[in-house]
Amino acid sequence: MKVLMFGWEFPPHISGGLGTACYGLTKGLTELKNIDVIFVVPKAFGDEDQTGMQLIGANNVAINQRIVQFDDIQKKIDYYEVDSSIVPYVSEEEFWKLKSGKYSKETKFVQTDEGYKIDFSGSYGANLFQEIKNYAFVAEVIAQKNSFDIIHAHDWLAYPAGMAAKNATGKPLIIHVHATEFDRSGGNVNPGVYAIEREGMEVADKIIAVSNLTRNTIIEKYDIPPEKITTVYNAVEPVGDTRRPIIKKGVNEKVVTFLGRITMQKGPEYFIEAANLVLRKMNNVRFVMAGSGDMMDGMISRVAELGITDKFHFTGFLQGDDVFQMFEMTDVFVMPSISEPFGIVPLEAMQSGVPVIISNQSGVAEILENAMKIDFWDTHAMADAMFGLLNYPSLAEHFKMEGKQEVDNLKWINSAAHVKEVYESTLSSVNT
């Protein structure tokens, strides 16, 4: 079975859990028998791990080799033309020359480089919607040039690409919902994003959700039939035997860490309020907020307002070995997410022998037994959990030992086997 898979990021060029999950699942699939994966990203940098799979960067695909047709799918992302062909141009002068020629009003002109390739940033910048559109353009070319059995698109950014590939080839489409706009926005939904998500869910032959929490959101908020959705939990990549330098704290104090995007979805403000409660009871502890995001300045201001700046550290975004080095210095990890479809970081912390506190509002809470669970809004319960793990060594040791053993059994190959079952059932249903 050959899978054409669309994602938005791939390690080492990631900004969060999406790229990590895509890598883990892809690697798990390649370890199974009779599965070949072509993984497509908007921009390939050349340093990605392509072991066992083929990685294609949309930025490396020339679009002048095919006439690409589009239909109603593109209307969902602000394209007005129906059945419009793409005409690539390089310079402004060439654009106006083409524009003055005889083309149907449906023709779309797309700027490329001299090799007729579209430039992608591969990021989440101001031109994100334009890049999503361009990614869908190239996806149809890629689909026409490659043979495969099934299409798999990860998260809303890649749904239009998956739909374009399905439209071009008639192959079945699986979409993988790692998060919804309701998770990211806290209820202040962007109608453009919601439209793309809902269209993807309606067009897809099957949907994979990363938790039952996410599955229920898809059913309730997007009006999708329950039988169309399968829950497949994420896993964690084994740390391996690589010897890392031992990192010393530099202080003889306990360390409590928050690691993730500093955005409303992740509940950073609740972490700070709980930290303040802990500091009223004990002084030999420091708190770390590792990550970046739109709420970072506000969180720094709140820490200053509470007068606990001498006990608080903001590291900025961490990835790769820096994450595991942070865990080596951490005594307790906290994920107080308001709405977390899954949450891979607690698994990485447990894998490193760190006891964790997670919110009941996270998908990972559905499968973890050896983690302390609290409601994100209950800062007193969160502070109590922190205090207990920091001051009762036997309690902390229990969660360290049992947690590591539990998470070591959460392997990507098991998640991949479940995904393969979804592929097989989808192919079986469309072929009957």
Coordinates of C-alpha atoms in Angstrom, one line a residue:
M1 CA 0.0 0.0 0.0
K2 CA 1.3 3.4 -0.9
V3 CA 0.3 6.5 1.0
L4 CA 0.4 10.1 -0.3
M5 CA 0.7 12.1 3.0
F6 CA 0.4 15.9 3.3
G7 CA 1.6 17.8 6.4
W8 CA 2.7 21.4 7.1
E9 CA 5.9 20.8 9.1
F10 CA 8.4 18.0 9.6
P11 CA 11.4 17.7 12.0
P12 CA 13.7 19.4 12.6
H13 CA 11.7 22.4 11.4
I14 CA 8.8 22.3 13.8
S15 CA 6.9 24.8 15.9
G16 CA 5.0 22.4 18.1
G17 CA 3.5 18.9 18.5
L18 CA 2.1 18.6 15.0
G19 CA 5.5 18.0 13.3
T20 CA 6.5 15.7 16.1
A21 CA 3.3 13.6 15.7
C22 CA 3.7 13.5 11.9
Y23 CA 7.3 12.3 12.2
G24 CA 6.4 9.6 14.8
L25 CA 3.4 8.3 12.8
T26 CA 5.3 8.2 9.5
K27 CA 8.2 6.4 11.1
G28 CA 5.8 3.9 12.7
L29 CA 4.1 3.3 9.3
T30 CA 7.5 2.6 7.6
E31 CA 8.2 0.0 10.2
L32 CA 5.1 -1.9 9.2
K33 CA 5.2 -4.3 6.3
N34 CA 3.9 -3.3 2.8
I35 CA 3.5 0.4 3.6
D36 CA 5.3 3.1 1.6
V37 CA 4.9 6.8 2.4
I38 CA 5.4 9.8 0.3
F39 CA 5.3 12.8 2.7
V40 CA 4.8 16.2 1.3
V41 CA 5.5 19.5 3.0
P42 CA 5.3 23.1 1.6
K43 CA 9.0 23.6 2.1
A44 CA 11.7 21.0 2.3
F45 CA 15.0 22.2 3.8
G46 CA 17.1 19.2 2.9
D47 CA 18.1 18.1 6.4
E48 CA 14.9 16.1 7.3
D49 CA 15.2 12.5 8.2
Q50 CA 13.9 10.6 5.2
T51 CA 14.7 7.1 6.5
G52 CA 12.2 4.6 5.0
M53 CA 10.1 7.2 3.2
Q54 CA 10.2 9.8 0.5
L55 CA 9.9 13.5 1.4
I56 CA 8.8 16.0 -1.3
G57 CA 8.9 19.8 -0.8
A58 CA 6.2 21.6 -2.7
N59 CA 8.8 24.3 -3.2
N60 CA 10.8 21.9 -5.4
V61 CA 7.9 21.0 -7.8
A62 CA 7.6 22.8 -11.1
I63 CA 4.0 23.6 -11.9
N64 CA 4.4 24.4 -15.7
Q65 CA 4.3 20.7 -16.5
R66 CA 0.6 20.2 -16.0
I67 CA -2.6 22.1 -16.5
V68 CA -4.2 22.0 -13.1
Q69 CA -8.0 22.2 -12.7
F70 CA -9.9 23.4 -9.6
D71 CA -13.4 23.2 -8.5
D72 CA -15.6 24.3 -5.5
I73 CA -12.9 23.2 -2.9
Q74 CA -10.9 26.3 -3.5
K75 CA -13.9 28.6 -2.9
K76 CA -13.5 27.7 0.8
I77 CA -10.2 29.4 0.8
D78 CA -11.2 32.5 -1.2
Y79 CA -10.5 31.4 -4.7
Y80 CA -13.3 32.5 -7.0
E81 CA -12.5 30.6 -10.2
V82 CA -14.1 27.3 -11.1
D83 CA -12.3 24.9 -13.4
S84 CA -9.5 27.4 -13.7
S85 CA -6.1 26.6 -15.1
I86 CA -2.8 27.9 -13.7
V87 CA -0.5 30.0 -15.8
P88 CA 2.9 30.5 -14.0
Y89 CA 4.8 33.8 -14.4
V90 CA 8.2 34.9 -13.1
S91 CA 8.4 38.6 -13.3
E92 CA 6.0 41.5 -13.1
E93 CA 6.7 42.3 -16.7
E94 CA 5.8 38.8 -17.8
F95 CA 2.6 38.9 -15.7
W96 CA 1.3 41.9 -17.6
K97 CA 2.3 40.5 -20.9
L98 CA 0.4 37.3 -20.1
K99 CA -2.5 39.3 -18.7
S100 CA -2.9 41.2 -22.0
G101 CA -3.2 37.9 -23.9
K102 CA -6.3 35.9 -24.7
Y103 CA -7.2 33.9 -21.7
S104 CA -10.5 32.9 -20.2
K105 CA -11.6 34.9 -17.2
E106 CA -11.2 31.8 -15.1
T107 CA -7.4 31.6 -15.7
K108 CA -5.3 32.0 -12.6
F109 CA -1.8 33.5 -12.7
V110 CA 0.6 32.2 -10.1
Q111 CA 4.0 33.7 -9.5
T112 CA 6.9 31.3 -9.6
D113 CA 10.7 31.4 -9.8
E114 CA 12.6 30.9 -13.1
G115 CA 12.2 27.1 -12.7
Y116 CA 8.4 27.5 -12.5
K117 CA 8.4 26.6 -8.8
I118 CA 6.4 28.4 -6.1
D119 CA 8.3 29.8 -3.1
F120 CA 7.0 28.7 0.3
S121 CA 8.1 29.9 3.7
G122 CA 6.8 26.8 5.4
S123 CA 5.9 28.9 8.4
Y124 CA 2.7 30.4 9.9
G125 CA 3.2 34.0 8.8
A126 CA 1.0 36.8 7.4
N127 CA 0.7 35.0 4.0
L128 CA -0.5 31.7 5.5
F129 CA -3.8 31.5 3.6
Q130 CA -2.0 32.3 0.3
E131 CA 0.5 29.6 1.0
I132 CA -2.3 27.1 1.8
K133 CA -3.8 27.9 -1.6
N134 CA -0.5 27.5 -3.3
Y135 CA 0.1 24.3 -1.5
A136 CA -3.2 22.9 -2.9
F137 CA -2.1 24.0 -6.4
V138 CA 1.1 22.0 -6.2
A139 CA -0.6 19.1 -4.4
E140 CA -2.7 18.4 -7.5
V141 CA 0.5 18.3 -9.7
I142 CA 2.1 15.9 -7.2
A143 CA -0.9 13.7 -7.1
Q144 CA -0.9 13.5 -10.9
K145 CA 2.7 12.6 -11.1
N146 CA 2.8 9.9 -8.5
S147 CA 1.1 6.5 -8.0
F148 CA -0.5 5.8 -4.6
D149 CA -3.5 4.1 -3.1
I150 CA -4.7 6.5 -0.4
I151 CA -4.3 10.2 0.7
H152 CA -3.7 11.2 4.3
A153 CA -3.8 14.9 5.2
H154 CA -2.7 16.2 8.7
D155 CA -4.6 19.1 10.2
W156 CA -6.5 22.0 8.6
L157 CA -3.5 23.5 6.8
A158 CA -3.1 20.4 4.7
Y159 CA -6.8 19.6 4.1
P160 CA -7.1 21.7 0.9
A161 CA -4.0 19.9 -0.5
G162 CA -5.6 16.5 0.4
M163 CA -8.9 17.6 -1.2
A164 CA -7.1 18.8 -4.4
A165 CA -5.2 15.4 -4.6
K166 CA -8.5 13.6 -4.2
N167 CA -10.2 15.7 -6.8
A168 CA -7.4 15.1 -9.3
T169 CA -7.2 11.3 -8.8
G170 CA -10.4 10.0 -7.2
K171 CA -8.3 8.3 -4.5
P172 CA -9.8 8.1 -1.0
L173 CA -8.9 10.8 1.5
I174 CA -8.2 10.4 5.2
I175 CA -7.9 13.6 7.2
H176 CA -6.1 13.5 10.6
V177 CA -7.5 16.0 13.1
H178 CA -4.8 17.0 15.6
A179 CA -6.7 20.0 16.8
T180 CA -9.8 22.0 15.8
E181 CA -10.3 25.8 15.6
F182 CA -12.4 25.5 18.8
D183 CA -9.3 24.2 20.6
R184 CA -7.0 26.9 19.2
S185 CA -9.3 29.9 19.6
G186 CA -11.0 29.1 22.9
G187 CA -14.4 29.6 21.2
N188 CA -13.5 32.8 19.2
V189 CA -13.6 30.8 15.9
N190 CA -12.1 32.1 12.7
P191 CA -14.8 31.5 10.1
G192 CA -12.2 30.9 7.3
V193 CA -10.4 28.2 9.2
Y194 CA -13.7 26.6 10.3
A195 CA -14.9 26.5 6.7
I196 CA -11.7 24.7 5.6
E197 CA -12.0 22.3 8.5
R198 CA -15.6 21.5 7.9
E199 CA -15.1 21.1 4.1
G200 CA -12.2 18.7 4.8
M201 CA -14.3 16.6 7.2
E202 CA -17.2 16.4 4.8
V203 CA -15.1 15.6 1.7
A204 CA -12.9 13.0 3.6
D205 CA -13.8 9.4 3.3
K206 CA -12.6 8.8 6.9
I207 CA -11.4 10.9 9.8
I208 CA -8.8 10.1 12.4
A209 CA -9.0 12.0 15.7
V210 CA -6.2 12.0 18.2
S211 CA -8.5 11.5 21.2
N212 CA -12.2 11.0 22.1
L213 CA -12.2 14.6 23.3
T214 CA -11.4 15.7 19.7
R215 CA -13.8 13.1 18.2
N216 CA -16.7 14.5 20.3
T217 CA -15.8 18.0 19.1
I218 CA -15.9 16.9 15.5
I219 CA -19.3 15.3 16.0
E220 CA -20.8 18.2 18.0
K221 CA -19.3 21.3 16.4
Y222 CA -19.0 20.1 12.7
D223 CA -22.0 17.8 12.5
I224 CA -20.0 14.8 11.3
P225 CA -21.5 11.3 11.6
P226 CA -19.8 9.4 14.5
E227 CA -19.2 6.3 12.3
K228 CA -16.9 8.3 10.1
I229 CA -14.5 9.0 12.9
T230 CA -11.9 6.7 14.5
T231 CA -9.8 7.7 17.5
V232 CA -6.1 6.9 17.2
Y233 CA -3.9 8.0 20.2
N234 CA -0.5 9.5 19.7
A235 CA 2.6 8.0 21.1
V236 CA 6.2 9.1 21.9
E237 CA 9.5 8.6 20.1
P238 CA 12.0 6.5 22.1
V239 CA 14.8 8.7 23.5
G240 CA 17.5 6.3 22.3
D241 CA 20.9 5.6 23.7
T242 CA 22.5 8.9 22.7
R243 CA 24.6 10.2 25.6
R244 CA 23.8 13.8 26.3
P245 CA 25.9 16.0 28.6
I246 CA 24.7 16.1 32.1
I247 CA 23.1 19.5 32.8
K248 CA 23.3 21.0 36.3
K249 CA 20.7 23.4 37.5
G250 CA 23.1 25.9 38.9
V251 CA 20.8 26.3 42.0
N252 CA 20.1 24.1 44.9
E253 CA 16.3 24.4 44.4
K254 CA 13.5 22.4 42.9
V255 CA 12.3 23.2 39.4
V256 CA 8.7 23.1 38.1
T257 CA 8.3 23.4 34.3
F258 CA 5.7 24.5 31.8
L259 CA 6.7 23.7 28.2
G260 CA 4.5 24.6 25.3
R261 CA 3.1 27.5 23.3
I262 CA 2.3 30.4 25.5
T263 CA -1.2 30.8 24.2
M264 CA -4.7 30.8 25.6
Q265 CA -5.2 27.1 24.7
K266 CA -2.3 26.0 26.9
G267 CA -3.5 27.8 30.1
P268 CA -0.2 29.5 31.0
E269 CA -1.9 32.0 33.3
Y270 CA -3.2 29.2 35.5
F271 CA 0.3 27.8 35.8
I272 CA 1.5 31.2 37.1
E273 CA -1.3 31.6 39.6
A274 CA -0.7 28.1 41.0
A275 CA 3.1 28.9 41.1
N276 CA 2.3 31.9 43.2
L277 CA 0.3 29.8 45.7
V278 CA 3.2 27.3 46.0
L279 CA 5.6 30.1 46.7
R280 CA 3.5 31.2 49.7
K281 CA 4.2 27.8 51.2
M282 CA 7.8 27.1 50.2
N283 CA 10.8 29.1 49.0
N284 CA 13.2 26.6 47.6
V285 CA 11.6 26.2 44.2
R286 CA 11.8 27.9 40.8
F287 CA 9.4 27.9 37.9
V288 CA 10.2 27.8 34.2
M289 CA 7.9 28.8 31.4
A290 CA 9.6 27.4 28.2
G291 CA 8.0 28.4 24.9
S292 CA 6.8 31.3 22.9
G293 CA 3.5 32.7 21.9
D294 CA 1.1 35.7 21.8
M295 CA 0.6 35.7 25.6
M296 CA 4.2 35.8 26.6
D297 CA 4.4 39.5 27.3
G298 CA 1.3 39.3 29.3
M299 CA 2.6 36.4 31.4
I300 CA 5.9 38.3 32.1
S301 CA 3.9 41.3 33.2
R302 CA 1.7 39.1 35.5
V303 CA 4.8 37.5 37.1
A304 CA 6.2 41.0 37.8
E305 CA 2.8 42.1 39.2
L306 CA 2.9 39.2 41.6
G307 CA 6.4 40.0 42.7
I308 CA 7.8 36.6 41.9
T309 CA 10.3 37.4 39.1
D310 CA 13.2 36.2 41.1
K311 CA 11.6 32.7 41.1
F312 CA 10.5 32.7 37.5
H313 CA 12.3 32.0 34.2
F314 CA 11.2 32.4 30.6
T315 CA 13.4 30.5 28.2
G316 CA 11.8 31.0 24.8
F317 CA 11.0 28.2 22.4
L318 CA 12.9 25.0 22.9
Q319 CA 13.2 22.0 20.6
G320 CA 15.4 18.9 20.1
D321 CA 18.0 18.1 22.8
D322 CA 17.2 21.4 24.6
V323 CA 13.8 19.9 25.6
F324 CA 15.4 16.8 27.1
Q325 CA 18.1 18.9 28.8
M326 CA 15.3 21.0 30.3
F327 CA 13.6 17.8 31.6
E328 CA 16.9 16.8 33.2
M329 CA 16.7 19.8 35.4
T330 CA 12.9 19.5 36.1
D331 CA 11.4 18.0 39.2
V332 CA 7.8 18.4 38.2
F333 CA 6.2 19.1 34.7
V334 CA 2.8 20.8 34.4
M335 CA 0.5 20.9 31.4
P336 CA -2.6 23.0 32.5
S337 CA -4.2 23.1 29.0
I338 CA -7.7 24.6 28.7
S339 CA -8.3 22.5 25.6
E340 CA -5.6 20.0 24.5
P341 CA -6.7 17.5 21.8
F342 CA -3.9 15.2 22.9
G343 CA -0.6 16.5 24.3
I344 CA 2.7 14.7 23.5
V345 CA 5.0 16.8 25.8
P346 CA 3.8 15.0 29.1
L347 CA 4.8 11.7 27.5
E348 CA 8.3 13.1 26.7
A349 CA 8.6 14.3 30.3
M350 CA 7.5 11.0 31.8
Q351 CA 10.0 9.3 29.4
S352 CA 12.7 11.4 31.0
G353 CA 11.6 10.3 34.5
V354 CA 9.7 13.5 35.4
P355 CA 6.4 13.3 37.3
V356 CA 3.7 15.1 35.5
I357 CA 0.5 17.1 36.3
I358 CA -2.0 17.4 33.4
S359 CA -5.4 18.9 33.0
N360 CA -8.5 16.7 32.8
Q361 CA -9.3 18.8 29.6
S362 CA -6.5 17.1 27.7
G363 CA -6.8 14.1 25.4
V364 CA -3.8 12.4 26.9
A365 CA -5.6 12.2 30.2
E366 CA -7.8 9.5 28.6
I367 CA -4.9 7.1 28.4
L368 CA -2.5 8.0 31.2
E369 CA -2.9 6.4 34.6
N370 CA 0.4 7.5 36.3
A371 CA -0.1 11.2 36.1
M372 CA -1.7 13.6 38.5
K373 CA -4.9 15.1 36.9
I374 CA -6.6 18.4 37.8
D375 CA -9.0 20.8 36.2
F376 CA -7.1 23.6 34.4
W377 CA -9.1 26.3 36.3
D378 CA -8.5 24.8 39.8
T379 CA -5.3 26.6 40.6
H380 CA -5.5 25.4 44.3
A381 CA -5.6 21.8 43.2
M382 CA -2.8 22.4 40.8
A383 CA -0.7 24.0 43.6
D384 CA -1.5 21.2 46.0
A385 CA -0.3 18.7 43.3
M386 CA 2.9 20.6 42.8
F387 CA 3.6 20.9 46.5
G388 CA 3.0 17.2 47.1
L389 CA 5.4 16.1 44.4
L390 CA 8.0 18.6 45.5
N391 CA 7.9 17.7 49.2
Y392 CA 7.1 14.0 49.4
P393 CA 9.9 12.0 47.7
S394 CA 8.1 8.7 47.8
L395 CA 5.1 10.2 46.0
A396 CA 7.4 11.7 43.3
E397 CA 9.4 8.5 43.0
H398 CA 6.2 6.5 42.4
F399 CA 5.1 8.7 39.5
K400 CA 8.6 8.7 38.1
M401 CA 9.0 4.9 38.0
E402 CA 5.4 3.9 37.1
G403 CA 5.1 6.8 34.6
K404 CA 8.2 5.9 32.7
Q405 CA 7.2 2.3 32.5
E406 CA 3.7 3.2 31.3
V407 CA 4.9 5.7 28.6
D408 CA 7.6 3.3 27.3
N409 CA 4.8 1.1 26.1
L410 CA 3.2 3.9 24.1
K411 CA 4.9 3.2 20.8
W412 CA 4.3 4.8 17.4
I413 CA 4.3 1.5 15.6
N414 CA 1.1 0.6 17.6
S415 CA -0.5 3.8 16.6
A416 CA 0.6 3.2 13.0
A417 CA -0.9 -0.3 13.0
H418 CA -4.3 1.3 14.0
V419 CA -4.0 3.8 11.2
K420 CA -3.2 1.0 8.8
E421 CA -6.5 -0.6 9.8
V422 CA -8.3 2.7 8.9
Y423 CA -6.6 2.7 5.5
E424 CA -7.6 -0.9 4.8
S425 CA -11.2 -0.4 5.9
T426 CA -11.5 2.7 3.8
L427 CA -10.0 1.1 0.7
S428 CA -12.3 -1.9 1.2
S429 CA -15.4 0.3 1.5
V430 CA -14.7 2.4 -1.6
N431 CA -13.9 -0.6 -3.7
T432 CA -17.1 -2.4 -2.9

